[in-house]
Amino acid sequence: MDNLFIATVLLKGDEMQIKKYSLTVFGCQMNERDAETLRGFLDEMGYEETAAAGDADLVILNTCAVREKAEQKVFGHIGRLGLLKQKKPNMLIAVCGCMVQQKAVAEKIRKRYPFVNLVFGTYNLAAFPELLKQAQERGETVVSLLAQAGGIEEELPVSRQDNYRAWVNITYGCNNFCSYCIVPYVRGRERSRKSADIIREVKGLSDRGFIEITLLGQNVNSYGKDLPGETDFAGLLARIDKETGIKRIRFTTSHPRDFTEKLIRTIAEGENICEHVHLPVQAGSNRILKLMNRGYTREHYLDLAAMLRSYIPGCSITTDIIVGFPGETDEDFADTLDLVDKVSFDAAFTFMYSRRPGTPAAEMQDQIPLELKKERFRKLVNLQNSHSLRHNQALLGKTVEVLVEGPSKTNPAVWTGKTRTNRTVNFTGENIRKGILLPVQIIDAKTWSLTGRTGFGQRNADD
Ligand code: 5AD
Ligand code: SF4
């Protein structure tokens, strides 16, 4: 470690200068967690993080491929970095993650943006220090893509930005091949970590004072299926709840096809498992669900939602929905709106279908025009907003437990945090600091957030 440190310190006259890096993360929590491993490596190499790419000796973009918009954003960023590099020719630029795991994209970067020093895919995160060294030494772009994932590496460094909440991987990859989705092609087949390793990690976090963990996987419900004799996801959750002492357990993302009654009971019975399930439905029409290769019907989904609400009092259900999937008719879309009304989601992430080259849906007939997608999107968002507001209003006057995340980004005089059901609460009060659990009384409700106050007496959290 000392040698690595010396290697990254530049001598500039008599002055020692620590090298700086900036890291921009696009996309989902999986990418956020991978970024923490990159930060861990960079810490070991003696780098310091800076928010401004202009100050950085090394700029890293960890990219997302789920929608075309995310990819366009990255190309825009790379273009701007090219201009910056004209002023700072020694700056290194690295692009990694899901977008560049697609061979054609990696090639495009090599050809059109030759000033990029390093391009590496999702399967060789562990090789980052070695690849960075090669990029420093070589005059041309180093491109490193592996065709498939290797085994799970347990000993990679990690540098977390918070000391009270953490992402914890439980599975990598996805076997579902939903017809619109690029993820199985850029993250590979499903691999589960051993439960003993997961429990050791969570116990370690809890012992160090962490309050909340989020278990991560593309489909957490299929945890353990690839490891003979390993526990299933419900069993894993129950063990984490009983054995680690961590106060808040979250998990994402769930797949309705594999979501079992046993799992619902486990959440209901667990003391520290948060009453929130993110359960992407994607569409409310059986015809579209079939074309999407989702493996369940709207009736199955409605049954699950009803079971969640009846077994787990106060359970929050959130979802992902795609509008404008190829061939979606007005009737199909009406089925989606109807399902949204029937379930009454607490919140939803809504997306316009984005054509991803290499996926089956990209080749389907009847691609929906953008204007129609936009119109459906607006209708869906308006409907969902009314449900989100109604759920938030139901909390008026109640006292909820909030995990404090820090001062609000838009108003530093106000604190912000999350309830167990993952609602954002902005509040005021005395003696507050980041990373503590607090009872907060709700005094106002909006579509996207709640307003609260502290210091009104006894602790009586009921959310
Ligand atoms: N177009 C639009 N949305 C997509 N998602 C995944 N692939 C696509 C696509 N091609 C959405 C799904 C998924 C979320 C992470 O992104 O709703 O649950
Ligand atoms: Fe994509 Fe479907 Fe896998 Fe989720 S479950 S990552 S939507 S293929």
Coordinates of C-alpha atoms and ligand atoms in Angstrom, one line a residue:
M1 CA 0.0 0.0 0.0
D2 CA 2.8 2.4 0.9
N3 CA 4.5 1.8 -2.5
L4 CA 1.2 2.4 -4.3
F5 CA 0.8 5.7 -2.4
I6 CA 4.3 6.9 -3.3
A7 CA 3.6 6.0 -7.0
T8 CA 0.6 8.4 -7.2
V9 CA 2.2 11.4 -5.5
L10 CA 3.7 13.8 -8.0
L11 CA 6.7 15.9 -7.1
K12 CA 6.1 19.4 -8.4
G13 CA 9.1 21.6 -7.4
D14 CA 9.4 21.1 -3.6
E15 CA 5.7 20.7 -3.3
M16 CA 4.0 17.3 -2.9
Q17 CA 0.8 16.9 -4.8
I18 CA -1.8 14.3 -4.2
K19 CA -3.5 13.1 -7.3
K20 CA -7.2 13.7 -7.6
Y21 CA -10.0 11.8 -9.3
S22 CA -13.7 12.6 -10.1
L23 CA -16.2 9.9 -10.5
T24 CA -19.6 10.3 -12.1
V25 CA -22.1 7.5 -11.7
F26 CA -25.1 6.9 -14.0
G27 CA -27.9 4.5 -13.5
C28 CA -28.9 2.1 -10.7
Q29 CA -27.7 1.2 -7.2
M30 CA -25.6 -1.6 -8.7
N31 CA -23.5 1.0 -10.4
E32 CA -23.3 3.1 -7.2
R33 CA -22.0 0.0 -5.4
D34 CA -19.4 -0.7 -8.1
A35 CA -18.3 2.9 -7.8
E36 CA -17.6 2.3 -4.1
T37 CA -15.2 -0.5 -5.1
L38 CA -13.5 1.9 -7.6
R39 CA -13.2 4.4 -4.7
G40 CA -11.8 1.7 -2.5
F41 CA -9.0 1.0 -5.1
L42 CA -8.4 4.7 -5.6
D43 CA -8.1 5.2 -1.8
E44 CA -5.5 2.4 -1.7
M45 CA -3.6 4.1 -4.6
G46 CA -3.5 7.4 -2.6
Y47 CA -5.9 9.3 -4.8
E48 CA -8.4 11.9 -3.3
E49 CA -11.8 12.5 -4.7
T50 CA -12.9 15.9 -6.1
A51 CA -16.3 17.0 -7.2
A52 CA -15.0 19.0 -10.1
A53 CA -13.7 17.2 -13.2
G54 CA -11.7 20.4 -14.0
D55 CA -9.5 19.7 -10.9
A56 CA -9.1 16.0 -11.5
D57 CA -6.0 14.1 -12.8
L58 CA -8.3 11.1 -13.5
V59 CA -12.0 11.3 -14.6
I60 CA -14.1 8.2 -14.4
L61 CA -17.6 7.8 -15.8
N62 CA -19.5 4.7 -14.6
T63 CA -22.2 4.3 -17.2
C64 CA -25.7 2.9 -17.7
A65 CA -27.2 1.2 -20.7
V66 CA -30.8 0.7 -19.7
R67 CA -32.2 3.6 -21.8
E68 CA -30.9 5.5 -24.8
K69 CA -31.1 8.8 -23.0
A70 CA -28.6 7.6 -20.4
E71 CA -26.2 6.7 -23.2
Q72 CA -26.6 10.0 -24.9
K73 CA -25.8 11.8 -21.7
V74 CA -22.6 9.9 -21.4
F75 CA -21.5 10.7 -24.9
G76 CA -22.3 14.4 -24.1
H77 CA -20.0 14.1 -21.0
I78 CA -17.2 12.5 -23.0
G79 CA -17.4 15.3 -25.6
R80 CA -17.0 17.9 -22.9
L81 CA -14.1 16.0 -21.3
G82 CA -12.4 16.1 -24.7
L83 CA -12.5 19.9 -24.6
L84 CA -11.2 19.9 -21.0
K85 CA -8.4 17.6 -22.0
Q86 CA -7.2 20.0 -24.7
K87 CA -6.3 22.3 -21.7
K88 CA -5.1 19.5 -19.5
P89 CA -3.4 17.0 -21.8
N90 CA -2.2 14.8 -18.9
M91 CA -5.7 14.2 -17.5
L92 CA -6.7 10.5 -17.8
I93 CA -10.2 9.6 -18.8
A94 CA -11.8 6.2 -18.0
V95 CA -15.2 5.0 -19.0
C96 CA -16.6 1.8 -17.5
G97 CA -19.9 0.1 -16.7
C98 CA -22.9 -1.4 -18.5
M99 CA -22.9 0.9 -21.6
V100 CA -19.3 0.1 -22.6
Q101 CA -19.8 -3.7 -21.9
Q102 CA -21.6 -3.5 -25.3
K103 CA -18.8 -4.2 -27.8
A104 CA -20.2 -1.8 -30.4
V105 CA -20.2 1.1 -27.9
A106 CA -16.7 0.4 -26.7
E107 CA -15.5 0.4 -30.3
K108 CA -17.4 3.6 -31.0
I109 CA -15.6 5.3 -28.1
R110 CA -12.2 4.0 -29.3
K111 CA -12.8 5.3 -32.8
R112 CA -14.6 8.6 -32.2
Y113 CA -13.1 9.7 -28.9
P114 CA -9.5 8.5 -29.1
F115 CA -8.6 10.8 -26.2
V116 CA -10.3 8.4 -23.8
N117 CA -7.5 6.5 -22.1
L118 CA -9.4 3.5 -20.6
V119 CA -12.6 1.6 -21.4
F120 CA -13.5 -1.4 -19.3
G121 CA -16.6 -3.5 -18.8
T122 CA -18.6 -4.7 -15.9
Y123 CA -16.8 -8.1 -15.5
N124 CA -13.3 -6.7 -14.8
L125 CA -13.8 -4.2 -12.0
A126 CA -11.2 -6.2 -10.0
A127 CA -8.5 -5.5 -12.7
F128 CA -9.0 -1.7 -12.4
P129 CA -5.6 -0.8 -10.8
E130 CA -3.8 -2.9 -13.4
L131 CA -5.8 -1.4 -16.3
L132 CA -5.2 2.1 -15.0
K133 CA -1.5 1.4 -15.0
Q134 CA -1.6 0.2 -18.6
A135 CA -3.6 3.3 -19.6
Q136 CA -1.0 5.6 -18.0
E137 CA 1.8 3.8 -19.9
R138 CA 0.2 3.5 -23.3
G139 CA -0.5 6.2 -25.8
E140 CA -3.7 4.7 -27.2
T141 CA -7.0 3.8 -25.6
V142 CA -6.9 0.6 -23.5
V143 CA -10.1 -1.4 -24.1
S144 CA -10.7 -4.3 -21.7
L145 CA -13.9 -6.3 -22.1
L146 CA -14.4 -9.8 -20.8
A147 CA -16.9 -12.0 -22.6
Q148 CA -18.3 -13.3 -19.4
A149 CA -18.2 -12.9 -15.6
G150 CA -15.7 -14.8 -13.5
G151 CA -16.3 -16.0 -9.9
I152 CA -17.4 -13.6 -7.2
E153 CA -14.5 -11.7 -5.7
E154 CA -15.0 -11.3 -2.0
E155 CA -11.9 -9.3 -1.1
L156 CA -12.2 -6.2 -3.2
P157 CA -11.8 -2.8 -1.4
V158 CA -14.8 -0.6 -0.7
S159 CA -15.0 3.0 0.2
R160 CA -18.5 4.0 1.3
Q161 CA -19.5 7.7 1.4
D162 CA -21.8 7.3 4.4
N163 CA -21.1 5.7 7.7
Y164 CA -24.7 4.8 8.5
R165 CA -26.2 3.2 5.4
A166 CA -24.7 0.8 2.9
W167 CA -25.4 -1.2 -0.3
V168 CA -24.7 -4.9 0.1
N169 CA -24.6 -7.1 -3.1
I170 CA -26.4 -10.4 -2.8
T171 CA -26.7 -11.4 -6.4
Y172 CA -25.0 -10.3 -9.6
G173 CA -26.4 -10.6 -13.1
C174 CA -29.9 -11.6 -14.4
N175 CA -31.3 -14.7 -16.1
N176 CA -34.7 -13.3 -16.9
F177 CA -34.2 -11.8 -20.4
C178 CA -37.2 -9.5 -20.3
S179 CA -37.6 -8.7 -24.0
Y180 CA -36.9 -4.9 -23.6
C181 CA -33.9 -5.1 -21.3
I182 CA -30.2 -4.9 -22.0
V183 CA -29.1 -5.9 -18.4
P184 CA -28.7 -9.7 -19.0
Y185 CA -26.4 -8.9 -21.9
V186 CA -24.2 -6.6 -19.9
R187 CA -24.3 -8.0 -16.4
G188 CA -24.2 -11.7 -17.3
R189 CA -25.9 -14.7 -15.6
E190 CA -27.2 -14.7 -12.1
R191 CA -24.5 -15.4 -9.4
S192 CA -25.3 -15.4 -5.7
R193 CA -22.9 -14.6 -2.9
K194 CA -22.7 -17.2 -0.1
S195 CA -25.0 -16.3 2.7
A196 CA -22.1 -16.6 5.2
D197 CA -20.2 -13.9 3.4
I198 CA -23.3 -11.6 3.2
I199 CA -24.1 -12.1 6.9
R200 CA -20.4 -11.5 7.9
E201 CA -20.5 -8.2 5.9
V202 CA -23.8 -7.0 7.4
K203 CA -22.7 -8.0 10.9
G204 CA -19.4 -6.0 10.4
L205 CA -21.4 -3.0 9.2
S206 CA -23.8 -3.2 12.2
D207 CA -20.8 -3.5 14.6
R208 CA -19.3 -0.4 13.1
G209 CA -22.5 1.6 13.8
F210 CA -24.3 1.4 10.4
I211 CA -28.1 1.7 10.8
E212 CA -29.4 0.6 7.3
I213 CA -28.4 -1.8 4.6
T214 CA -30.0 -2.3 1.2
L215 CA -29.5 -5.8 -0.3
L216 CA -28.9 -5.5 -4.0
G217 CA -29.6 -7.8 -6.9
Q218 CA -31.3 -7.5 -10.3
N219 CA -33.8 -10.1 -9.0
V220 CA -33.2 -10.6 -5.3
N221 CA -36.0 -13.2 -5.1
S222 CA -34.0 -15.7 -7.1
Y223 CA -31.2 -15.5 -4.5
G224 CA -29.5 -18.8 -3.9
K225 CA -31.0 -20.7 -6.9
D226 CA -27.5 -21.1 -8.4
L227 CA -25.9 -22.4 -5.1
P228 CA -27.0 -26.0 -4.2
G229 CA -27.9 -26.2 -0.5
E230 CA -27.9 -22.4 0.0
T231 CA -30.8 -20.7 1.7
D232 CA -33.5 -18.9 -0.4
F233 CA -34.1 -15.2 -0.2
A234 CA -36.7 -15.4 2.5
G235 CA -34.3 -17.5 4.6
L236 CA -31.5 -15.0 4.0
L237 CA -33.6 -12.0 5.1
A238 CA -34.7 -13.8 8.2
R239 CA -31.1 -14.6 9.2
I240 CA -30.0 -11.1 8.6
D241 CA -32.9 -9.8 10.7
K242 CA -32.1 -12.2 13.6
E243 CA -28.3 -12.4 13.5
T244 CA -26.8 -9.1 12.6
G245 CA -28.4 -6.4 14.7
I246 CA -28.7 -4.0 11.8
K247 CA -31.8 -1.8 12.4
R248 CA -33.1 -1.3 8.9
I249 CA -33.0 -3.9 6.2
R250 CA -34.1 -3.0 2.6
F251 CA -33.8 -4.9 -0.6
T252 CA -34.1 -4.2 -4.3
T253 CA -35.1 -5.2 -6.9
S254 CA -37.9 -7.8 -6.6
H255 CA -39.5 -9.8 -9.4
P256 CA -43.2 -10.6 -9.1
R257 CA -42.8 -14.0 -10.6
D258 CA -40.5 -15.2 -7.8
F259 CA -42.1 -13.3 -4.9
T260 CA -43.5 -15.9 -2.5
E261 CA -46.0 -15.9 0.3
K262 CA -43.2 -17.2 2.5
L263 CA -41.2 -14.0 1.7
I264 CA -44.2 -11.8 2.5
R265 CA -44.6 -13.6 5.9
T266 CA -40.9 -13.1 6.6
I267 CA -41.1 -9.4 6.0
A268 CA -44.2 -9.2 8.2
E269 CA -42.6 -11.1 11.0
G270 CA -39.1 -9.5 10.7
E271 CA -38.4 -6.9 13.3
N272 CA -35.9 -4.9 11.3
I273 CA -37.1 -5.5 7.8
C274 CA -38.5 -2.3 6.4
E275 CA -42.2 -2.3 5.3
H276 CA -41.4 -1.3 1.8
V277 CA -41.4 -3.5 -1.3
H278 CA -40.2 -2.2 -4.7
L279 CA -42.0 -4.6 -7.1
P280 CA -41.7 -3.6 -10.8
V281 CA -44.9 -4.5 -12.6
Q282 CA -43.8 -2.9 -16.0
A283 CA -47.3 -3.2 -17.6
G284 CA -50.9 -3.9 -16.6
S285 CA -51.9 -5.8 -19.7
N286 CA -51.5 -9.6 -19.9
R287 CA -50.8 -9.4 -23.6
I288 CA -47.9 -6.9 -23.1
L289 CA -46.6 -8.8 -20.0
K290 CA -46.3 -11.9 -22.2
L291 CA -44.5 -10.0 -25.0
M292 CA -42.2 -8.6 -22.4
N293 CA -41.4 -12.1 -21.2
R294 CA -42.2 -11.2 -17.6
G295 CA -43.6 -14.6 -16.6
Y296 CA -46.6 -13.5 -14.6
T297 CA -50.1 -12.1 -15.2
R298 CA -51.8 -8.9 -13.9
E299 CA -54.0 -11.2 -11.7
H300 CA -50.9 -12.7 -10.1
Y301 CA -49.6 -9.2 -9.5
L302 CA -52.8 -7.9 -8.0
D303 CA -52.9 -11.0 -5.7
L304 CA -49.4 -10.2 -4.5
A305 CA -50.2 -6.6 -3.8
A306 CA -53.3 -7.5 -1.9
M307 CA -51.3 -10.1 0.2
L308 CA -48.6 -7.5 0.9
R309 CA -51.1 -5.0 2.1
S310 CA -53.0 -7.5 4.3
Y311 CA -50.0 -9.3 5.9
I312 CA -47.8 -6.2 6.4
P313 CA -49.7 -3.3 8.0
G314 CA -48.6 0.1 6.5
C315 CA -46.6 -1.6 3.8
S316 CA -45.5 0.7 1.0
I317 CA -45.5 -0.7 -2.5
T318 CA -43.5 1.0 -5.3
T319 CA -43.0 0.0 -8.8
D320 CA -41.5 0.5 -12.3
I321 CA -43.8 0.9 -15.3
I322 CA -42.9 1.2 -19.0
V323 CA -45.3 2.9 -21.4
G324 CA -45.1 2.6 -25.2
F325 CA -43.8 -1.0 -25.4
P326 CA -44.0 -2.2 -29.1
G327 CA -47.6 -3.0 -30.0
E328 CA -49.1 -1.4 -26.9
T329 CA -52.7 -0.5 -27.8
D330 CA -55.0 2.0 -26.1
E331 CA -56.7 -1.0 -24.4
D332 CA -53.4 -2.3 -23.2
F333 CA -52.5 1.1 -21.8
A334 CA -56.0 1.3 -20.2
D335 CA -55.1 -2.0 -18.4
T336 CA -52.0 -0.4 -17.0
L337 CA -54.0 2.6 -15.7
D338 CA -56.5 0.3 -14.2
L339 CA -53.8 -1.7 -12.4
V340 CA -52.3 1.5 -11.1
D341 CA -55.7 2.4 -9.7
K342 CA -56.3 -1.0 -8.2
V343 CA -53.0 -1.4 -6.5
S344 CA -52.7 2.3 -5.6
F345 CA -48.9 2.4 -5.5
D346 CA -47.2 4.6 -3.0
A347 CA -44.8 5.7 -5.7
A348 CA -43.8 4.6 -9.2
F349 CA -40.9 5.1 -11.5
T350 CA -42.3 5.6 -15.0
F351 CA -40.4 5.2 -18.2
M352 CA -41.1 5.5 -21.9
Y353 CA -40.0 2.4 -23.7
S354 CA -36.5 2.8 -25.2
R355 CA -35.3 0.6 -28.0
R356 CA -32.1 -1.3 -27.0
P357 CA -30.2 -2.8 -29.9
G358 CA -29.7 -6.5 -29.4
T359 CA -32.8 -7.1 -27.4
P360 CA -35.9 -9.0 -28.9
A361 CA -38.3 -6.0 -28.4
A362 CA -36.0 -3.8 -30.5
E363 CA -36.9 -6.0 -33.5
M364 CA -40.7 -6.1 -32.8
Q365 CA -43.2 -4.6 -35.2
D366 CA -45.4 -1.7 -34.2
Q367 CA -42.9 0.5 -32.4
I368 CA -44.9 3.3 -30.8
P369 CA -44.4 6.9 -32.0
L370 CA -42.7 9.2 -29.5
E371 CA -45.7 11.6 -29.3
L372 CA -48.0 8.7 -28.2
K373 CA -45.5 7.5 -25.7
K374 CA -45.3 11.0 -24.3
E375 CA -49.0 11.3 -24.1
R376 CA -49.4 8.0 -22.3
F377 CA -46.5 8.9 -20.0
R378 CA -48.2 12.1 -18.9
K379 CA -51.5 10.4 -18.2
L380 CA -49.8 7.7 -16.2
V381 CA -47.7 10.2 -14.2
N382 CA -50.8 12.3 -13.4
L383 CA -52.7 9.3 -12.2
Q384 CA -49.8 8.0 -10.1
N385 CA -49.2 11.5 -8.6
S386 CA -52.8 11.5 -7.2
H387 CA -52.1 8.1 -5.5
S388 CA -48.7 9.2 -4.1
L389 CA -50.3 12.4 -2.7
R390 CA -53.2 10.4 -1.1
H391 CA -50.7 8.0 0.6
N392 CA -48.7 10.9 1.9
Q393 CA -51.7 12.7 3.2
A394 CA -52.7 9.7 5.2
L395 CA -49.7 10.3 7.3
L396 CA -50.7 13.9 8.4
G397 CA -50.4 14.3 12.1
K398 CA -48.7 10.9 12.6
T399 CA -45.3 10.4 14.1
V400 CA -42.8 8.4 11.9
E401 CA -39.3 7.1 12.4
V402 CA -36.8 9.0 10.2
L403 CA -33.2 8.1 9.4
V404 CA -31.5 11.5 9.0
E405 CA -29.5 11.9 5.8
G406 CA -28.3 15.4 6.3
P407 CA -29.3 19.0 5.5
S408 CA -31.6 19.2 2.5
K409 CA -29.8 20.0 -0.8
T410 CA -32.3 22.7 -1.7
N411 CA -32.5 24.3 1.8
P412 CA -29.6 23.8 4.2
A413 CA -31.7 25.1 7.1
V414 CA -33.9 22.0 6.8
W415 CA -33.0 18.4 7.5
T416 CA -34.0 15.5 5.3
G417 CA -34.3 11.8 5.8
K418 CA -36.4 8.7 5.0
T419 CA -39.1 6.8 6.8
R420 CA -39.0 3.0 7.0
T421 CA -41.4 3.0 4.1
N422 CA -38.9 5.0 2.1
R423 CA -40.7 8.4 2.0
T424 CA -38.7 11.5 2.1
V425 CA -39.3 13.8 5.1
N426 CA -38.0 17.3 5.3
F427 CA -38.0 18.7 8.9
T428 CA -36.6 21.1 11.4
G429 CA -35.5 20.6 15.0
E430 CA -32.6 20.9 17.4
N431 CA -29.7 18.6 18.1
I432 CA -30.0 16.7 14.9
R433 CA -27.2 15.0 13.0
K434 CA -26.8 12.7 10.0
G435 CA -27.2 9.0 10.6
I436 CA -29.5 9.0 13.6
L437 CA -33.1 7.6 13.9
L438 CA -35.6 10.2 15.0
P439 CA -39.3 10.4 15.7
V440 CA -40.8 13.1 13.4
Q441 CA -44.3 14.4 13.4
I442 CA -45.8 15.0 9.9
I443 CA -47.3 18.4 9.5
D444 CA -47.6 18.7 5.7
A445 CA -47.9 16.3 2.8
K446 CA -46.9 16.8 -0.9
T447 CA -46.8 14.4 -3.8
W448 CA -43.1 13.6 -3.5
S449 CA -42.3 14.4 0.1
L450 CA -43.5 15.1 3.6
T451 CA -42.8 18.0 6.0
G452 CA -42.3 17.3 9.7
R453 CA -41.1 18.6 13.0
T454 CA -39.2 17.1 15.9
G455 CA -38.9 17.8 19.6
F456 CA -42.6 17.4 20.4
G457 CA -42.2 14.7 23.1
Q458 CA -42.1 11.0 23.3
R459 CA -40.9 8.5 20.7
N460 CA -43.9 6.9 19.1
A461 CA -43.0 5.8 15.6
D462 CA -45.8 4.1 13.8
D463 CA -44.7 4.3 10.1
Ligands
5AD1 N1 -36.9 1.1 -21.9 C1 -37.5 1.7 -20.9 N2 -37.4 1.3 -19.6 C2 -36.6 0.2 -19.4 N3 -36.3 -0.4 -18.2 C3 -35.5 -1.4 -18.5 N4 -35.3 -1.5 -19.8 C4 -36.0 -0.5 -20.4 C5 -36.1 0.0 -21.7 N5 -35.6 -0.6 -22.8 C6 -36.9 0.1 -16.9 C7 -37.7 -1.1 -16.3 C8 -36.8 -1.5 -15.1 C9 -36.1 -0.2 -14.8 C10 -34.8 -0.3 -14.0 O1 -35.8 0.4 -16.1 O2 -38.9 -0.5 -15.8 O3 -37.5 -2.0 -14.0
SF4_2 FE1 -33.9 -6.4 -16.9 FE2 -36.0 -8.1 -16.5 FE3 -33.5 -8.7 -15.5 FE4 -34.9 -6.6 -14.4 S1 -35.5 -8.8 -14.4 S2 -32.7 -6.7 -15.0 S3 -36.0 -5.8 -16.2 S4 -34.1 -8.6 -17.6

